[in-house]
Amino acid sequence: MVDNLSQALSMVASWELLLVVLAAGVYGIFIGSIPGLTATLAAALLVPFAFFLDPLPAIASIITMSVMAIFAGDIPSALVRMPGTPASAAYVEDSYRLTQNGRGALALGVGLLASATGGIFGGLVLIFAAPQLAKVALLFTSYEYFWVAILGLTAAVIISRGSQVKGTIALLIGLFVSTIGLDISVGFPRFTFGSSDLLGGINFIPAMIGLFGLSQVLRNVISPPPAALPIRIESKGLLRNAASTLWNYKKTAVGGNVIGSAIGTLPGAGGDIAAWVAYAVTKNGSKEGKNFGSGKGHIQPIVGASSANNAGVGSAYIPTLVFGIPGDTITAILLGVLLVKGVQPGPSLFDSQAPLLYSIFIVFIAANILMIPLGYLAIRGSGMLLRVPNSVLMPIIVAFCVVGSFSINNGLLEVGIMLIFGILGYLLEQAKFPLAPVVLGLVLGPIVEKNFMQSVIKTEWDLTQFLTRPMSAALMILTIIVLLYPVLQKLIGKLLRYRKPL
Amino acid sequence: MTFDTAPEVEESVGKPENSYDLASGVVVVVFGSAILLAVRDYPTLPSGELGPSLFPGIIGGLMILMGVLLLGRWFKDRKTVRPAKEKGEAVVWSRWINAGLIIGAVIFYLLAVDFLGFLTTVSVMTVGLIFRLGTKWWVAITAGVLTTLVVWLIFNKVLLVPLPLGFWG
Amino acid sequence: MSMSKIASSGLLHKPSRRVRVSGLAIAVSAGLLVSGCAQSGETSTDSAAGSSGDACDISSTYPSGAIEFIVPWAAGGGTDSVSRFVGIQLSDRLGVPVNVVNRDGGGGVIGHTAIANGNADGSVIGMTTVEITMMHWQGLTDLSYEDITPIAQVNSDPSGITVAADAPWDTIEDLLDDARANPGDIVGSGTAIGGIWDLARAGMLLEAGMDVNDIRWVPSAGSAPALQELAAGGIDVTFASLAENATMIGAGEARPLAIMGEERDPNYPDVPTLKEVGIDFSMGSWRGVSGPAGMDEDIVAELECQVADIVTSDEYVEFMTTAGFGVDGKDTAAFTEFIVNEDKAKGTIMEAAGLTG
């Protein structure tokens, strides 16, 4: 391994590569910080260029870009409450509320450092445990995926601030919308009202832009915030403060890293679920959990969830590199580039092309380090947005909502979806329903249903497999523990107090 | 499910938390029932078991249950929680008109963009909205047109999104 | 290793994106730009056509501006990457930007509809896939091959039949005998119900004189998740192109039993075709460039000539081979005839398998 690493280091240390990584990093930050644009688009746009580069710079450009874009998605969350990805939707409430209370710089700074450390952790997992973890991931069948998705749904119920009933209703709305379109089991068109546009279902990105972006604009013009609230991104001492805050929550960060790496390894589940589960676990484990997502916002869940989704980015490469099964869209694109470059993924990659592989890992870690200065500049720059008066900012956000949802699939359908969800988001918010579970329902609904239906079709409705498969049973028990943790914690607390009276 | 739920510390302005519970409870129950009605005659799996109707059915059922729980909570709390006084938040019609205009602007985009093209449509939208929200006309025109051009450059020229050209193209 | 079936489905939850091939320069910055696929765009006219394309300059007025190239599947999938490659090449040869636009959704219905509804002046073309011959039988849409103008085929991949390395069947005959003896015990996967690989399964069973449910179908979001299920022991057999399974086969986790092509795959010389074992059946996925119905003959001829040039170029063959796709070029006449026959064949199988809507 040492040999391979030193060989890899010499491959990485070239000006061409550094230039590519830097350019791709700036590009990623830029794309990620525009609401509604995701790393997938950015990666797809890079592909034609990757054809002309050497294998390593080609792969490095895509990795660097995706790492940056996922962090940068937090910036619009904090500033205008428009999460860039479903993963940042988990903690959008906290980061936005922190910004409203003048602590936006801290929220973003901590998010930046947590993302960077999470990414580095994910990179180390990739280096040291990829083949082993891939083997575990390959044991997952539809039963286990079903429980992982249910675990994610449980997270939504736990995260819901205020009423659990309302959180559950919000989740059900998202789940319902996710059933629109062709059904997985027999290909029956559900709730499409004869429109072929709806056969493909409701894309969650425009829904998310509407729920958070447009609804925020509506709320803002209907009940404008008090004018005398100068909100600034105070960048003085930003990184130092963020670092010391992160250090205070180091356990939360490590927890997020572990959750992110574990769940991110599963092909198709990825960092989105990881961020939500990490949020829920952080909330369960914190004394201040009940203040998360409400009041002035809280920094701790940002640490947990932000660490998790960036750690997940790293481990998503594990099934891709070891078995050629892409973990998400970005890794799917990367897989295509690898193949075109004559790099055949597989366990043998770790022997035959080890130096190249290790240089990919080094680039991954370097990209996460580079994220700190680039992210710092982006945060500083983004603060200017908050100086724009609302009467100008709101229409600009409307324009971005429209064009962002249009560019998802180059059609007007998505703009319509964005509008409907904007109005829905406003109404839900007025009636004190949380919005984030709607997004989670939309994202996880198809995963839950698909894996359930696959499982019962496989076994002709033999449900016992959900309980008797060891891994499936373990995941079920984990789900129940996460769900009942607050109750269990109280019980255990009481027991301990009886034992050891002060 | 009775976890310790956070008391709402903020947003004391306006109505108390459960003032919409009656309405939302009813809507959720009705919606859940509508789903159940809609999935009644969905096809089954070839082997005869529930297929496409299973998940929407469960969702509809849970919606009814949750809606009833919400109504129950409203019924229990209706005496103890009185609608709070609106703190000088009289209904300001112009604000509702603003919200209507924002929704209208998106509808305008949907209807007009294929004919007028992106640049014209979005310029009209943003200039109009900025002006309406209380900015001087020359600021509105500058900011609106500038925004449109920047969005056009970013999405059309850099990100290569084929924004409609309309009659320009 | 192709990912077409991932793209054609829901495994990848990230949004589908449109991508333009040429003219991209600003954001990605000079550091990434080594070779020029970029075009200056607006000012380009027909006379600027690249040198290699001159022999193909059949229509004097075409192209007069940017061309929209619609991909009916998501970014990142197999169809997307083939389209993008063809898009770059077309742009080079025609001297105008070719914007590759993803229109994903509805099992290909949305994108194919967008191709059919485009201007028939050659400014809108796209990559049609095998699904155009299937979705109307399924009752999802009225759209069929009659609503498009086939221009040229660029690829086809026969279905493979792959089992886990430790599976009890050594040959395709073993598998079929077992399925005959224990109908319904063996489960296969690879696409949604009624998807191309499901039809491959049904067609094979019917041709072998068996019941379509002798090997049952578990719907999946594509061949990648099906492969995962195969490795984890959740299903017994996958139906998908062998290229999609190449990594797992190479890693010794999976074993191909047969392919449904006309001849053996040079990458797998030991794997027999179904015809060799006495089942006269072949099926696979394919891709070809098409435009809306009613295109001008000269424009079709020009595009046909350009695409043919691309398909026979060394770059294309190398790209397709390394990416694991089969090169299969057909001119307009042959492609049109092929689609008509495919459509009939799909209808017959889907009717027999009870998949028509």
Short mmCIF file of C-alpha atoms in Angstrom, two decimals, chain C residues 42-336:
data_model
loop_
_atom_site.label_atom_id
_atom_site.label_comp_id
_atom_site.label_asym_id
_atom_site.label_seq_id
_atom_site.Cartn_x
_atom_site.Cartn_y
_atom_site.Cartn_z
CA GLU C 42 -24.73 31.72 -33.72
CA THR C 43 -22.67 32.79 -36.69
CA SER C 44 -22.19 29.29 -38.05
CA THR C 45 -23.83 28.51 -41.33
CA ASP C 46 -23.94 25.62 -43.63
CA SER C 47 -20.83 26.75 -45.43
CA ALA C 48 -18.83 26.32 -42.24
CA ALA C 49 -19.33 22.57 -42.33
CA GLY C 50 -16.28 20.58 -41.31
CA SER C 51 -14.06 19.11 -43.94
CA SER C 52 -15.05 15.50 -43.43
CA GLY C 53 -18.69 16.34 -43.89
CA ASP C 54 -18.48 17.99 -47.29
CA ALA C 55 -19.32 14.84 -49.20
CA CYS C 56 -22.42 14.65 -47.07
CA ASP C 57 -23.56 18.22 -47.75
CA ILE C 58 -26.65 17.09 -49.59
CA SER C 59 -29.14 19.71 -48.53
CA SER C 60 -28.00 23.19 -49.56
CA THR C 61 -29.97 24.93 -46.83
CA TYR C 62 -29.30 22.60 -43.91
CA PRO C 63 -28.29 23.16 -41.20
CA SER C 64 -29.16 26.80 -40.77
CA GLY C 65 -28.70 26.99 -37.02
CA ALA C 66 -28.31 25.08 -33.79
CA ILE C 67 -29.73 21.56 -33.68
CA GLU C 68 -31.54 20.21 -30.64
CA PHE C 69 -30.70 16.55 -30.04
CA ILE C 70 -33.25 15.01 -27.69
CA VAL C 71 -32.36 12.09 -25.43
CA PRO C 72 -35.48 10.39 -24.03
CA TRP C 73 -33.57 9.20 -20.95
CA ALA C 74 -31.73 10.79 -18.04
CA ALA C 75 -28.22 12.22 -18.03
CA GLY C 76 -25.59 9.72 -17.02
CA GLY C 77 -27.14 6.68 -18.68
CA GLY C 78 -26.00 4.69 -21.69
CA THR C 79 -28.29 6.37 -24.20
CA ASP C 80 -27.14 9.72 -22.87
CA SER C 81 -23.45 9.00 -23.29
CA VAL C 82 -23.86 7.55 -26.80
CA SER C 83 -26.00 10.56 -27.74
CA ARG C 84 -23.46 12.97 -26.40
CA PHE C 85 -20.70 11.31 -28.36
CA VAL C 86 -22.75 11.39 -31.56
CA GLY C 87 -23.71 14.99 -30.74
CA ILE C 88 -20.08 16.13 -30.54
CA GLN C 89 -19.30 14.43 -33.82
CA LEU C 90 -22.36 15.81 -35.59
CA SER C 91 -21.55 19.29 -34.37
CA ASP C 92 -18.00 18.98 -35.75
CA ARG C 93 -19.21 17.76 -39.08
CA LEU C 94 -22.17 20.05 -39.58
CA GLY C 95 -20.44 23.15 -38.21
CA VAL C 96 -23.35 24.15 -35.97
CA PRO C 97 -23.92 23.60 -32.25
CA VAL C 98 -25.71 20.36 -31.45
CA ASN C 99 -27.42 20.70 -28.09
CA VAL C 100 -27.99 17.37 -26.41
CA VAL C 101 -31.15 17.77 -24.33
CA ASN C 102 -32.36 15.16 -21.86
CA ARG C 103 -36.14 14.74 -21.71
CA ASP C 104 -36.58 11.92 -19.26
CA GLY C 105 -39.70 10.30 -17.91
CA GLY C 106 -42.61 7.97 -18.49
CA GLY C 107 -40.49 5.08 -19.73
CA GLY C 108 -39.29 7.11 -22.72
CA VAL C 109 -42.73 8.49 -23.63
CA ILE C 110 -41.91 12.11 -22.82
CA GLY C 111 -38.68 12.27 -24.81
CA HIS C 112 -39.97 10.38 -27.82
CA THR C 113 -43.03 12.64 -27.86
CA ALA C 114 -40.71 15.65 -27.80
CA ILE C 115 -38.83 14.30 -30.83
CA ALA C 116 -42.09 13.65 -32.70
CA ASN C 117 -43.45 17.10 -31.84
CA GLY C 118 -40.32 18.96 -32.92
CA ASN C 119 -40.01 21.09 -36.04
CA ALA C 120 -39.59 18.75 -39.00
CA ASP C 121 -36.93 21.03 -40.53
CA GLY C 122 -34.08 19.05 -39.04
CA SER C 123 -33.57 21.45 -36.16
CA VAL C 124 -34.93 18.84 -33.76
CA ILE C 125 -33.65 15.28 -33.90
CA GLY C 126 -33.01 12.74 -31.22
CA MET C 127 -31.94 9.27 -30.17
CA THR C 128 -34.83 6.85 -30.43
CA THR C 129 -34.51 3.66 -28.46
CA VAL C 130 -36.18 0.26 -28.66
CA GLU C 131 -38.96 1.52 -26.38
CA ILE C 132 -40.63 3.34 -29.28
CA THR C 133 -41.73 -0.06 -30.55
CA MET C 134 -43.07 -1.08 -27.14
CA MET C 135 -44.78 1.75 -25.34
CA HIS C 136 -47.77 2.07 -27.63
CA TRP C 137 -48.53 -1.64 -27.26
CA GLN C 138 -48.47 -1.14 -23.53
CA GLY C 139 -51.15 1.52 -23.91
CA LEU C 140 -49.02 4.31 -22.45
CA THR C 141 -49.24 6.53 -25.50
CA ASP C 142 -50.50 6.62 -29.08
CA LEU C 143 -47.03 7.54 -30.25
CA SER C 144 -45.39 4.95 -32.50
CA TYR C 145 -42.66 4.75 -35.12
CA GLU C 146 -45.14 6.27 -37.59
CA ASP C 147 -44.77 9.60 -35.81
CA ILE C 148 -41.03 9.80 -36.39
CA THR C 149 -38.64 9.74 -39.33
CA PRO C 150 -35.97 7.09 -38.74
CA ILE C 151 -32.59 8.36 -39.95
CA ALA C 152 -29.90 5.84 -39.02
CA GLN C 153 -29.26 3.17 -36.42
CA VAL C 154 -26.07 3.46 -34.41
CA ASN C 155 -26.06 0.63 -31.89
CA SER C 156 -27.59 -2.61 -30.70
CA ASP C 157 -26.92 -4.87 -27.72
CA PRO C 158 -28.39 -8.37 -27.54
CA SER C 159 -29.84 -9.53 -24.26
CA GLY C 160 -27.65 -11.78 -22.20
CA ILE C 161 -28.75 -14.35 -19.65
CA THR C 162 -26.58 -14.21 -16.54
CA VAL C 163 -26.70 -16.17 -13.29
CA ALA C 164 -24.77 -15.90 -10.04
CA ALA C 165 -21.39 -17.66 -9.95
CA ASP C 166 -22.64 -20.31 -7.51
CA ALA C 167 -25.92 -20.99 -9.33
CA PRO C 168 -26.79 -24.65 -9.97
CA TRP C 169 -27.17 -24.24 -13.75
CA ASP C 170 -24.18 -24.73 -16.03
CA THR C 171 -25.92 -24.15 -19.34
CA ILE C 172 -28.97 -22.39 -20.65
CA GLU C 173 -30.58 -25.80 -21.22
CA ASP C 174 -30.13 -26.62 -17.52
CA LEU C 175 -31.86 -23.40 -16.59
CA LEU C 176 -34.77 -23.97 -18.95
CA ASP C 177 -35.18 -27.62 -17.92
CA ASP C 178 -35.32 -26.58 -14.29
CA ALA C 179 -37.89 -23.90 -15.14
CA ARG C 180 -39.97 -26.49 -17.01
CA ALA C 181 -39.81 -28.89 -14.11
CA ASN C 182 -40.50 -26.29 -11.43
CA PRO C 183 -42.53 -23.58 -13.10
CA GLY C 184 -42.38 -20.25 -11.31
CA ASP C 185 -39.60 -21.17 -8.89
CA ILE C 186 -36.93 -19.31 -10.81
CA VAL C 187 -37.15 -15.52 -10.74
CA GLY C 188 -35.46 -13.13 -13.10
CA SER C 189 -35.09 -9.39 -13.29
CA GLY C 190 -33.53 -6.58 -15.30
CA THR C 191 -36.14 -3.89 -16.01
CA ALA C 192 -39.65 -2.85 -15.10
CA ILE C 193 -42.56 -5.09 -16.11
CA GLY C 194 -42.89 -4.93 -19.88
CA GLY C 195 -39.42 -3.44 -20.29
CA ILE C 196 -37.09 -4.65 -23.01
CA TRP C 197 -35.36 -7.32 -20.92
CA ASP C 198 -38.70 -8.58 -19.60
CA LEU C 199 -39.76 -9.04 -23.22
CA ALA C 200 -36.50 -10.85 -23.91
CA ARG C 201 -37.36 -13.29 -21.13
CA ALA C 202 -40.98 -13.73 -22.24
CA GLY C 203 -40.04 -14.10 -25.91
CA MET C 204 -37.39 -16.70 -25.13
CA LEU C 205 -39.78 -18.76 -23.01
CA LEU C 206 -42.52 -18.59 -25.64
CA GLU C 207 -40.12 -19.58 -28.42
CA ALA C 208 -38.95 -22.51 -26.29
CA GLY C 209 -42.55 -23.64 -26.04
CA MET C 210 -42.89 -22.78 -22.36
CA ASP C 211 -45.29 -20.67 -20.35
CA VAL C 212 -44.31 -17.01 -19.88
CA ASN C 213 -44.47 -17.45 -16.13
CA ASP C 214 -42.17 -20.47 -15.96
CA ILE C 215 -39.48 -17.95 -15.06
CA ARG C 216 -41.20 -15.18 -13.11
CA TRP C 217 -40.27 -11.52 -13.47
CA VAL C 218 -39.41 -9.25 -10.58
CA PRO C 219 -39.65 -5.63 -11.69
CA SER C 220 -36.53 -3.59 -11.06
CA ALA C 221 -35.39 -0.08 -11.74
CA GLY C 222 -32.82 -1.26 -14.23
CA SER C 223 -30.09 -3.76 -14.81
CA ALA C 224 -27.73 -2.34 -12.15
CA PRO C 225 -30.10 -2.95 -9.20
CA ALA C 226 -31.03 -6.31 -10.73
CA LEU C 227 -27.36 -7.21 -10.75
CA GLN C 228 -27.11 -6.20 -7.11
CA GLU C 229 -30.06 -8.50 -6.33
CA LEU C 230 -28.40 -11.30 -8.28
CA ALA C 231 -25.18 -10.97 -6.32
CA ALA C 232 -27.07 -10.82 -3.02
CA GLY C 233 -29.08 -13.89 -3.90
CA GLY C 234 -32.41 -12.11 -4.17
CA ILE C 235 -33.08 -13.31 -7.72
CA ASP C 236 -31.77 -16.19 -9.81
CA VAL C 237 -31.09 -14.76 -13.23
CA THR C 238 -30.73 -11.38 -14.90
CA PHE C 239 -31.65 -10.52 -18.44
CA ALA C 240 -29.56 -7.61 -19.72
CA SER C 241 -26.78 -6.96 -22.20
CA LEU C 242 -23.60 -8.72 -21.17
CA ALA C 243 -21.74 -5.41 -21.20
CA GLU C 244 -23.92 -4.25 -18.32
CA ASN C 245 -22.78 -7.25 -16.31
CA ALA C 246 -19.16 -7.18 -17.44
CA THR C 247 -17.67 -6.05 -14.13
CA MET C 248 -19.48 -8.68 -12.09
CA ILE C 249 -18.65 -11.37 -14.63
CA GLY C 250 -15.03 -10.27 -14.57
CA ALA C 251 -15.02 -10.31 -10.77
CA GLY C 252 -16.22 -13.91 -10.79
CA GLU C 253 -19.50 -13.04 -9.09
CA ALA C 254 -21.69 -13.76 -12.12
CA ARG C 255 -21.68 -16.18 -15.04
CA PRO C 256 -23.26 -15.67 -18.50
CA LEU C 257 -25.23 -18.65 -19.90
CA ALA C 258 -26.31 -17.38 -23.31
CA ILE C 259 -26.92 -14.33 -25.41
CA MET C 260 -29.89 -13.55 -27.62
CA GLY C 261 -27.87 -12.24 -30.57
CA GLU C 262 -27.51 -13.49 -34.12
CA GLU C 263 -23.93 -14.51 -33.41
CA ARG C 264 -21.60 -14.89 -30.44
CA ASP C 265 -20.13 -11.87 -28.71
CA PRO C 266 -16.38 -11.69 -29.46
CA ASN C 267 -15.80 -10.66 -25.82
CA TYR C 268 -17.46 -13.89 -24.65
CA PRO C 269 -16.54 -16.48 -27.26
CA ASP C 270 -17.66 -19.36 -25.03
CA VAL C 271 -21.18 -18.07 -24.50
CA PRO C 272 -23.61 -19.63 -26.99
CA THR C 273 -26.46 -17.87 -28.73
CA LEU C 274 -30.02 -19.09 -28.19
CA LYS C 275 -30.12 -20.14 -31.85
CA GLU C 276 -27.25 -22.53 -31.23
CA VAL C 277 -29.26 -24.32 -28.57
CA GLY C 278 -32.29 -24.59 -30.80
CA ILE C 279 -34.33 -21.59 -29.75
CA ASP C 280 -34.82 -19.42 -32.79
CA PHE C 281 -35.07 -16.14 -30.94
CA SER C 282 -33.03 -12.99 -30.74
CA MET C 283 -33.73 -9.76 -28.94
CA GLY C 284 -31.87 -6.77 -27.69
CA SER C 285 -31.95 -3.06 -27.17
CA TRP C 286 -30.96 -0.65 -29.91
CA ARG C 287 -30.53 3.04 -30.51
CA GLY C 288 -30.84 5.15 -33.62
CA VAL C 289 -31.06 8.77 -34.70
CA SER C 290 -34.53 9.92 -35.73
CA GLY C 291 -36.45 13.11 -36.32
CA PRO C 292 -40.09 14.15 -36.39
CA ALA C 293 -42.36 12.67 -39.08
CA GLY C 294 -42.42 14.47 -42.40
CA MET C 295 -38.80 15.58 -42.69
CA ASP C 296 -37.43 16.78 -46.02
CA GLU C 297 -35.71 13.96 -47.92
CA ASP C 298 -32.51 15.91 -48.51
CA ILE C 299 -32.13 16.72 -44.84
CA VAL C 300 -32.69 13.08 -43.92
CA ALA C 301 -30.13 12.04 -46.54
CA GLU C 302 -27.58 14.55 -45.22
CA LEU C 303 -28.02 13.39 -41.63
CA GLU C 304 -28.00 9.74 -42.73
CA CYS C 305 -24.69 10.30 -44.50
CA GLN C 306 -23.17 12.16 -41.53
CA VAL C 307 -24.30 9.57 -39.01
CA ALA C 308 -23.01 6.77 -41.23
CA ASP C 309 -19.64 8.52 -41.33
CA ILE C 310 -19.63 8.78 -37.56
CA VAL C 311 -20.64 5.18 -37.00
CA THR C 312 -17.85 3.88 -39.21
CA SER C 313 -15.21 6.21 -37.72
CA ASP C 314 -12.41 4.75 -35.62
CA GLU C 315 -13.23 7.10 -32.73
CA TYR C 316 -16.80 5.88 -32.56
CA VAL C 317 -15.87 2.21 -32.72
CA GLU C 318 -13.24 2.72 -30.03
CA PHE C 319 -15.62 4.69 -27.81
CA MET C 320 -18.41 2.14 -28.13
CA THR C 321 -16.12 -0.82 -27.60
CA THR C 322 -14.47 0.58 -24.47
CA ALA C 323 -17.84 1.62 -23.08
CA GLY C 324 -19.21 -1.85 -23.80
CA PHE C 325 -21.78 -0.95 -26.44
CA GLY C 326 -22.26 -2.85 -29.66
CA VAL C 327 -21.68 -0.92 -32.91
CA ASP C 328 -24.54 -1.57 -35.31
CA GLY C 329 -25.05 0.94 -38.12
CA LYS C 330 -28.03 0.82 -40.46
CA ASP C 331 -28.95 3.35 -43.14
CA THR C 332 -32.34 5.01 -43.34
CA ALA C 333 -33.99 2.32 -45.46
CA ALA C 334 -32.65 -0.57 -43.41
CA PHE C 335 -33.37 1.16 -40.10
CA THR C 336 -36.95 1.96 -41.15
#
